[in-house]
PDB file of C-alpha atoms in Angstrom:
ATOM      1  CA  MET A   1       9.149   4.334  14.081  1.00 94.00           C
ATOM      2  CA  ILE A   2       6.488   3.832  12.138  1.00 98.00           C
ATOM      3  CA  PHE A   3       6.450   2.160   7.977  1.00 98.00           C
ATOM      4  CA  ASP A   4       4.670   2.429   5.618  1.00 98.00           C
ATOM      5  CA  LEU A   5       3.833  -1.393   3.930  1.00 98.00           C
ATOM      6  CA  ASP A   6       3.440  -1.784  -0.190  1.00 97.00           C
ATOM      7  CA  ASP A   7       6.800  -0.797  -1.750  1.00 97.00           C
ATOM      8  CA  THR A   8       8.306   0.560   1.125  1.00 98.00           C
ATOM      9  CA  LEU A   9       9.173  -2.763   3.093  1.00 98.00           C
ATOM     10  CA  CYS A  10       7.348  -5.197   0.104  1.00 98.00           C
ATOM     11  CA  ASP A  11       7.500  -4.740  -3.111  1.00 98.00           C
ATOM     12  CA  TYR A  12       4.155  -4.635  -4.077  1.00 97.00           C
ATOM     13  CA  GLY A  13       4.492  -3.152  -7.163  1.00 95.00           C
ATOM     14  CA  ALA A  14       6.228  -6.586  -8.421  1.00 97.00           C
ATOM     15  CA  ALA A  15       3.046  -8.790  -7.281  1.00 97.00           C
ATOM     16  CA  ARG A  16       0.474  -6.272  -9.018  1.00 95.00           C
ATOM     17  CA  GLN A  17       2.260  -7.719 -11.931  1.00 94.00           C
ATOM     18  CA  ARG A  18       1.969 -11.220 -11.173  1.00 95.00           C
ATOM     19  CA  ALA A  19      -1.300 -10.596 -10.802  1.00 95.00           C
ATOM     20  CA  LYS A  20      -2.304  -9.050 -13.880  1.00 94.00           C
ATOM     21  CA  ARG A  21      -0.561 -11.409 -16.064  1.00 92.00           C
ATOM     22  CA  LYS A  22      -2.533 -14.000 -14.245  1.00 92.00           C
ATOM     23  CA  VAL A  23      -5.927 -11.863 -14.213  1.00 93.00           C
ATOM     24  CA  ASP A  24      -5.388 -11.694 -18.410  1.00 89.00           C
ATOM     25  CA  LEU A  25      -6.215 -15.040 -18.771  1.00 87.00           C
ATOM     26  CA  LEU A  26      -9.138 -14.900 -17.357  1.00 88.00           C
ATOM     27  CA  LEU A  27     -10.274 -11.753 -18.656  1.00 89.00           C
ATOM     28  CA  GLY A  28      -9.784 -13.733 -22.260  1.00 84.00           C
ATOM     29  CA  GLU A  29     -12.358 -16.519 -21.116  1.00 85.00           C
ATOM     30  CA  HIS A  30     -15.080 -14.017 -20.725  1.00 84.00           C
ATOM     31  CA  GLY A  31     -14.552 -12.107 -24.084  1.00 85.00           C
ATOM     32  CA  VAL A  32     -13.206  -9.012 -22.683  1.00 88.00           C
ATOM     33  CA  PRO A  33     -10.229  -7.538 -25.388  1.00 86.00           C
ATOM     34  CA  VAL A  34      -7.551  -7.894 -22.856  1.00 83.00           C
ATOM     35  CA  GLY A  35      -4.494  -5.760 -23.649  1.00 87.00           C
ATOM     36  CA  PRO A  36      -2.320  -2.274 -23.043  1.00 92.00           C
ATOM     37  CA  ALA A  37      -6.046  -0.379 -23.196  1.00 94.00           C
ATOM     38  CA  TYR A  38      -7.305  -2.246 -20.626  1.00 94.00           C
ATOM     39  CA  TRP A  39      -4.825  -2.783 -18.383  1.00 95.00           C
ATOM     40  CA  ALA A  40      -4.164   1.508 -18.801  1.00 95.00           C
ATOM     41  CA  ARG A  41      -7.791   2.087 -18.261  1.00 96.00           C
ATOM     42  CA  PHE A  42      -7.996  -0.517 -14.873  1.00 95.00           C
ATOM     43  CA  ASP A  43      -4.414   1.493 -14.110  1.00 95.00           C
ATOM     44  CA  GLU A  44      -5.767   5.519 -14.396  1.00 96.00           C
ATOM     45  CA  LEU A  45      -8.993   4.348 -12.293  1.00 96.00           C
ATOM     46  CA  ASP A  46      -7.712   2.472  -9.786  1.00 95.00           C
ATOM     47  CA  PRO A  47      -6.122   5.165  -7.459  1.00 93.00           C
ATOM     48  CA  VAL A  48      -9.639   7.200  -8.116  1.00 95.00           C
ATOM     49  CA  LEU A  49     -11.366   4.735  -7.061  1.00 96.00           C
ATOM     50  CA  PHE A  50      -9.143   3.424  -3.981  1.00 92.00           C
ATOM     51  CA  ALA A  51      -9.133   6.476  -2.314  1.00 91.00           C
ATOM     52  CA  ARG A  52     -12.775   6.805  -2.735  1.00 93.00           C
ATOM     53  CA  PHE A  53     -12.890   3.725  -0.488  1.00 92.00           C
ATOM     54  CA  VAL A  54     -10.552   5.239   1.769  1.00 87.00           C
ATOM     55  CA  ASP A  55     -12.839   8.397   2.278  1.00 87.00           C
ATOM     56  CA  GLY A  56     -15.888   5.903   2.736  1.00 88.00           C
ATOM     57  CA  GLU A  57     -17.726   6.717  -0.731  1.00 93.00           C
ATOM     58  CA  LEU A  58     -17.776   2.803  -2.044  1.00 94.00           C
ATOM     59  CA  ALA A  59     -17.759   0.484  -0.104  1.00 93.00           C
ATOM     60  CA  ARG A  60     -14.701  -2.582  -0.104  1.00 93.00           C
ATOM     61  CA  ASP A  61     -15.852  -4.950  -2.441  1.00 93.00           C
ATOM     62  CA  GLU A  62     -17.737  -2.223  -5.240  1.00 95.00           C
ATOM     63  CA  TYR A  63     -13.751  -0.646  -5.208  1.00 95.00           C
ATOM     64  CA  ARG A  64     -12.756  -3.815  -6.788  1.00 95.00           C
ATOM     65  CA  ARG A  65     -15.444  -4.578  -8.822  1.00 95.00           C
ATOM     66  CA  LEU A  66     -15.433  -1.566  -9.849  1.00 96.00           C
ATOM     67  CA  ARG A  67     -11.769  -1.173 -11.107  1.00 96.00           C
ATOM     68  CA  PHE A  68     -12.178  -4.470 -13.348  1.00 96.00           C
ATOM     69  CA  GLU A  69     -15.515  -3.326 -14.889  1.00 96.00           C
ATOM     70  CA  ILE A  70     -15.211  -0.378 -15.693  1.00 96.00           C
ATOM     71  CA  PRO A  71     -12.077  -0.923 -18.155  1.00 95.00           C
ATOM     72  CA  ALA A  72     -14.158  -4.399 -19.041  1.00 94.00           C
ATOM     73  CA  ILE A  73     -16.744  -1.932 -20.875  1.00 95.00           C
ATOM     74  CA  ASP A  74     -14.672   0.692 -21.672  1.00 95.00           C
ATOM     75  CA  VAL A  75     -13.066  -1.565 -24.759  1.00 94.00           C
ATOM     76  CA  GLY A  76     -15.775  -2.840 -25.547  1.00 92.00           C
ATOM     77  CA  ALA A  77     -17.370  -6.032 -22.857  1.00 91.00           C
ATOM     78  CA  ASP A  78     -21.043  -5.969 -22.974  1.00 91.00           C
ATOM     79  CA  ARG A  79     -22.188  -5.502 -19.813  1.00 91.00           C
ATOM     80  CA  PRO A  80     -23.026  -8.984 -18.462  1.00 90.00           C
ATOM     81  CA  ALA A  81     -19.591 -10.438 -19.582  1.00 89.00           C
ATOM     82  CA  ALA A  82     -17.353  -8.164 -18.120  1.00 92.00           C
ATOM     83  CA  ALA A  83     -19.716  -7.803 -14.283  1.00 92.00           C
ATOM     84  CA  ALA A  84     -19.180 -11.273 -14.703  1.00 90.00           C
ATOM     85  CA  ALA A  85     -15.361 -10.867 -15.760  1.00 92.00           C
ATOM     86  CA  ALA A  86     -14.840  -8.650 -12.769  1.00 94.00           C
ATOM     87  CA  VAL A  87     -16.287 -11.124  -9.770  1.00 93.00           C
ATOM     88  CA  ARG A  88     -14.086 -13.619 -11.026  1.00 93.00           C
ATOM     89  CA  ALA A  89     -10.740 -11.269 -11.921  1.00 95.00           C
ATOM     90  CA  ASN A  90     -10.927 -10.018  -8.598  1.00 95.00           C
ATOM     91  CA  ALA A  91     -11.027 -13.010  -6.325  1.00 95.00           C
ATOM     92  CA  VAL A  92      -7.911 -14.259  -8.728  1.00 95.00           C
ATOM     93  CA  TYR A  93      -5.994 -10.669  -8.427  1.00 95.00           C
ATOM     94  CA  VAL A  94      -6.587 -10.131  -4.680  1.00 95.00           C
ATOM     95  CA  ALA A  95      -5.351 -14.277  -4.137  1.00 94.00           C
ATOM     96  CA  CYS A  96      -2.093 -13.405  -5.676  1.00 95.00           C
ATOM     97  CA  ALA A  97      -1.316  -9.838  -5.626  1.00 95.00           C
ATOM     98  CA  ASN A  98      -1.423 -10.270  -1.511  1.00 96.00           C
ATOM     99  CA  THR A  99       0.148 -13.506  -0.684  1.00 96.00           C
ATOM    100  CA  ASP A 100       2.433 -13.567  -4.088  1.00 96.00           C
ATOM    101  CA  ILE A 101       4.590 -10.841  -2.864  1.00 97.00           C
ATOM    102  CA  GLU A 102       8.239 -10.931  -1.370  1.00 98.00           C
ATOM    103  CA  LEU A 103      10.217  -8.606   1.143  1.00 98.00           C
ATOM    104  CA  PHE A 104      12.520  -6.252  -0.369  1.00 98.00           C
ATOM    105  CA  ASP A 105      16.401  -7.455   0.705  1.00 97.00           C
ATOM    106  CA  ASP A 106      15.898  -4.132   3.098  1.00 97.00           C
ATOM    107  CA  ALA A 107      13.857  -5.024   4.872  1.00 97.00           C
ATOM    108  CA  LEU A 108      13.679  -7.737   8.254  1.00 97.00           C
ATOM    109  CA  PRO A 109      17.416  -6.486   8.781  1.00 95.00           C
ATOM    110  CA  ALA A 110      16.256  -3.210   8.920  1.00 95.00           C
ATOM    111  CA  LEU A 111      14.014  -4.179  11.250  1.00 96.00           C
ATOM    112  CA  THR A 112      15.575  -6.196  13.028  1.00 95.00           C
ATOM    113  CA  SER A 113      18.632  -4.087  13.548  1.00 92.00           C
ATOM    114  CA  LEU A 114      16.569  -0.961  14.659  1.00 93.00           C
ATOM    115  CA  ARG A 115      14.441  -3.581  17.211  1.00 92.00           C
ATOM    116  CA  ALA A 116      17.847  -4.807  18.124  1.00 91.00           C
ATOM    117  CA  ALA A 117      18.704  -0.574  18.660  1.00 88.00           C
ATOM    118  CA  GLY A 118      15.636  -0.254  21.121  1.00 90.00           C
ATOM    119  CA  ALA A 119      13.029   1.168  18.388  1.00 91.00           C
ATOM    120  CA  GLU A 120       9.698   0.404  18.306  1.00 95.00           C
ATOM    121  CA  LEU A 121       8.223  -0.732  15.083  1.00 97.00           C
ATOM    122  CA  SER A 122       4.962  -0.355  13.809  1.00 98.00           C
ATOM    123  CA  LEU A 123       3.001  -0.792  10.710  1.00 98.00           C
ATOM    124  CA  PHE A 124       0.270   1.952   9.296  1.00 98.00           C
ATOM    125  CA  THR A 125      -1.341   0.739   5.551  1.00 97.00           C
ATOM    126  CA  ASN A 126      -4.364   2.319   3.522  1.00 95.00           C
ATOM    127  CA  GLY A 127      -5.888  -0.412   1.904  1.00 91.00           C
ATOM    128  CA  PRO A 128      -8.752  -3.404   3.213  1.00 94.00           C
ATOM    129  CA  SER A 129      -8.063  -5.463   6.130  1.00 95.00           C
ATOM    130  CA  ASP A 130      -8.578  -8.460   5.221  1.00 95.00           C
ATOM    131  CA  GLY A 131      -5.580  -7.442   2.422  1.00 95.00           C
ATOM    132  CA  GLN A 132      -2.851  -5.450   3.558  1.00 97.00           C
ATOM    133  CA  ARG A 133      -3.691  -8.927   6.656  1.00 97.00           C
ATOM    134  CA  ALA A 134      -3.268 -11.287   3.908  1.00 97.00           C
ATOM    135  CA  LYS A 135       0.432  -9.373   3.203  1.00 97.00           C
ATOM    136  CA  ILE A 136       1.498  -9.651   6.390  1.00 98.00           C
ATOM    137  CA  ARG A 137       0.744 -13.110   7.186  1.00 97.00           C
ATOM    138  CA  ALA A 138       2.586 -13.821   3.376  1.00 97.00           C
ATOM    139  CA  LEU A 139       5.679 -11.713   4.081  1.00 98.00           C
ATOM    140  CA  GLY A 140       6.038 -12.990   7.788  1.00 97.00           C
ATOM    141  CA  LEU A 141       6.226  -9.514   9.625  1.00 98.00           C
ATOM    142  CA  ALA A 142       4.079  -9.803  12.359  1.00 96.00           C
ATOM    143  CA  PRO A 143       6.936 -11.225  14.961  1.00 96.00           C
ATOM    144  CA  TYR A 144       8.844  -7.449  13.781  1.00 96.00           C
ATOM    145  CA  LEU A 145       6.270  -5.489  14.562  1.00 97.00           C
ATOM    146  CA  ASP A 146       4.961  -3.945  17.385  1.00 97.00           C
ATOM    147  CA  HIS A 147       1.389  -2.034  16.191  1.00 98.00           C
ATOM    148  CA  VAL A 148       0.255  -2.673  13.165  1.00 98.00           C
ATOM    149  CA  PHE A 149      -2.716   0.031  11.791  1.00 98.00           C
ATOM    150  CA  ILE A 150      -4.760  -0.497   8.698  1.00 97.00           C
ATOM    151  CA  SER A 151      -6.542   2.572   7.503  1.00 94.00           C
ATOM    152  CA  GLU A 152     -10.200   0.116   7.370  1.00 93.00           C
ATOM    153  CA  GLU A 153      -9.573  -0.919  10.824  1.00 95.00           C
ATOM    154  CA  LEU A 154      -8.960   2.578  12.297  1.00 94.00           C
ATOM    155  CA  GLY A 155     -11.490   4.529  10.515  1.00 91.00           C
ATOM    156  CA  ALA A 156      -9.251   7.012   9.426  1.00 92.00           C
ATOM    157  CA  ALA A 157      -6.157   7.110   6.304  1.00 93.00           C
ATOM    158  CA  LYS A 158      -3.381   8.621   4.995  1.00 95.00           C
ATOM    159  CA  PRO A 159      -2.994  12.030   3.929  1.00 95.00           C
ATOM    160  CA  SER A 160      -5.390  12.988   6.293  1.00 95.00           C
ATOM    161  CA  PRO A 161      -3.244  14.047   9.539  1.00 96.00           C
ATOM    162  CA  GLU A 162      -6.022  12.771  11.730  1.00 96.00           C
ATOM    163  CA  ALA A 163      -4.706   9.449  11.143  1.00 96.00           C
ATOM    164  CA  PHE A 164      -1.614   9.905  12.496  1.00 98.00           C
ATOM    165  CA  ARG A 165      -2.977  11.784  15.206  1.00 97.00           C
ATOM    166  CA  ALA A 166      -4.930   8.356  15.956  1.00 97.00           C
ATOM    167  CA  VAL A 167      -1.959   6.310  15.242  1.00 98.00           C
ATOM    168  CA  LEU A 168      -0.051   8.680  18.214  1.00 98.00           C
ATOM    169  CA  SER A 169      -2.409   8.153  20.099  1.00 97.00           C
ATOM    170  CA  ALA A 170      -2.848   4.751  20.553  1.00 97.00           C
ATOM    171  CA  LEU A 171       0.598   4.520  20.478  1.00 97.00           C
ATOM    172  CA  GLY A 172       1.204   7.083  23.642  1.00 97.00           C
ATOM    173  CA  ARG A 173       3.365   8.550  21.668  1.00 96.00           C
ATOM    174  CA  THR A 174       3.774  12.742  20.458  1.00 97.00           C
ATOM    175  CA  ALA A 175       4.214  13.717  17.332  1.00 97.00           C
ATOM    176  CA  ARG A 176       8.093  14.714  18.109  1.00 94.00           C
ATOM    177  CA  GLN A 177       8.846  11.339  19.643  1.00 93.00           C
ATOM    178  CA  SER A 178       7.756   9.796  15.826  1.00 95.00           C
ATOM    179  CA  VAL A 179       9.365   9.478  12.529  1.00 95.00           C
ATOM    180  CA  MET A 180       7.291   7.955   9.795  1.00 97.00           C
ATOM    181  CA  VAL A 181       9.500   5.752   6.759  1.00 97.00           C
ATOM    182  CA  GLY A 182       7.793   5.844   3.652  1.00 97.00           C
ATOM    183  CA  ASP A 183       7.613   5.268  -0.029  1.00 97.00           C
ATOM    184  CA  SER A 184       4.571   8.071  -1.007  1.00 95.00           C
ATOM    185  CA  LEU A 185       5.185  12.144  -0.990  1.00 95.00           C
ATOM    186  CA  ALA A 186       1.390  12.404  -1.309  1.00 94.00           C
ATOM    187  CA  THR A 187       0.153  10.251   1.537  1.00 95.00           C
ATOM    188  CA  ASP A 188       3.111   8.878   3.848  1.00 97.00           C
ATOM    189  CA  ILE A 189       5.344  12.373   3.915  1.00 97.00           C
ATOM    190  CA  ALA A 190       2.869  14.648   3.303  1.00 96.00           C
ATOM    191  CA  GLY A 191       0.507  13.394   5.772  1.00 96.00           C
ATOM    192  CA  ALA A 192       3.076  12.681   9.023  1.00 98.00           C
ATOM    193  CA  ARG A 193       4.547  16.422   7.862  1.00 97.00           C
ATOM    194  CA  ALA A 194       0.842  18.207   8.294  1.00 97.00           C
ATOM    195  CA  ALA A 195       1.397  15.559  11.679  1.00 97.00           C
ATOM    196  CA  GLY A 196       3.820  17.479  12.871  1.00 97.00           C
ATOM    197  CA  ILE A 197       6.084  13.936  12.542  1.00 97.00           C
ATOM    198  CA  ARG A 198       9.740  13.728  10.902  1.00 96.00           C
ATOM    199  CA  ALA A 199       9.152  12.037   7.881  1.00 96.00           C
ATOM    200  CA  VAL A 200      11.791  10.510   5.786  1.00 95.00           C
ATOM    201  CA  LEU A 201      10.984   9.548   2.301  1.00 95.00           C
ATOM    202  CA  LEU A 202      12.215   5.667   0.783  1.00 96.00           C
ATOM    203  CA  ASP A 203      13.367   7.159  -2.978  1.00 95.00           C
ATOM    204  CA  ARG A 204      14.986   3.729  -3.881  1.00 93.00           C
ATOM    205  CA  THR A 205      15.272   4.451  -7.747  1.00 91.00           C
ATOM    206  CA  GLY A 206      15.913   8.253  -7.015  1.00 89.00           C
ATOM    207  CA  GLN A 207      13.786  10.022  -8.478  1.00 88.00           C
ATOM    208  CA  TRP A 208      13.548  12.758  -5.898  1.00 84.00           C
ATOM    209  CA  SER A 209      14.937  15.502  -6.640  1.00 71.00           C
ATOM    210  CA  GLY A 210      13.737  18.367  -4.312  1.00 77.00           C
ATOM    211  CA  PRO A 211      14.862  20.653  -1.420  1.00 81.00           C
ATOM    212  CA  GLY A 212      12.829  20.592   2.029  1.00 87.00           C
ATOM    213  CA  VAL A 213      12.894  16.571   2.401  1.00 91.00           C
ATOM    214  CA  GLU A 214      14.953  14.114   4.099  1.00 92.00           C
ATOM    215  CA  SER A 215      15.198  10.433   1.733  1.00 92.00           C
ATOM    216  CA  ILE A 216      17.134   7.489   1.641  1.00 93.00           C
ATOM    217  CA  ALA A 217      17.881   5.351  -0.975  1.00 93.00           C
ATOM    218  CA  GLY A 218      17.004   2.008   1.021  1.00 95.00           C
ATOM    219  CA  LEU A 219      15.981   0.623   3.776  1.00 96.00           C
ATOM    220  CA  ALA A 220      19.834   0.304   5.560  1.00 92.00           C
ATOM    221  CA  GLY A 221      20.358   3.844   5.722  1.00 85.00           C
ATOM    222  CA  LEU A 222      17.885   3.938   8.597  1.00 88.00           C
ATOM    223  CA  PRO A 223      19.536   2.896  12.281  1.00 77.00           C
ATOM    224  CA  ARG A 224      21.281   6.277  11.813  1.00 76.00           C
ATOM    225  CA  LEU A 225      17.829   8.129  11.652  1.00 70.00           C
ATOM    226  CA  LEU A 226      18.153   6.863  15.687  1.00 65.00           C
ATOM    227  CA  THR A 227      20.877   9.254  16.590  1.00 62.00           C
ATOM    228  CA  ALA A 228      20.120  11.912  14.094  1.00 59.00           C
ATOM    229  CA  PRO A 229      18.438  15.138  15.365  1.00 54.00           C
ATOM    230  CA  LEU A 230      15.012  15.710  14.685  1.00 48.00           C
TER     231      LEU A 230
END
């Protein structure tokens, strides 16, 4: 069984909000207008820049700097102030978001139950290697996982079917022997299914209402998948 990390096993959304509050204080020290407009631009830009990083178009440090620097300029900060603020903001944000983070309450019970049932447990996550490794350490996940795959290390990222096939190859498993569990329809579910892997959407908030997608409301529903037909 292959798991996504962010917002599947751990509450990355909450960690991001805590990190943003810390960055607010720092931005003000650099004269960057802090408020909803800045963070709206950040939230709009971050996934775009992240996708470019995942695709190899941006270096890791460039992606991290630009997501803070461009919004600062857009809300009226001068370029020198925006550049200086971005470097410090990124350091604070990354440190908080990747270490001040918690597992969902159902994560360890599900992993423990699955392992006791004989399942091989893997993690496949997109993102910078240093940040994702820091999360895994902070969360204490290593003892529960047999394999960890991070897009920057793998050289391919979700939702590319080739990325999922690279994971299967490393595991020595076929698509029919595997199940992908994640919270993103676009990256986890679509990518896995394109590679022929059974995909289960973790829909904690009950937002998914469309047909044709196998979904669960929480990780406690996973053990039944071991005996459910493919």
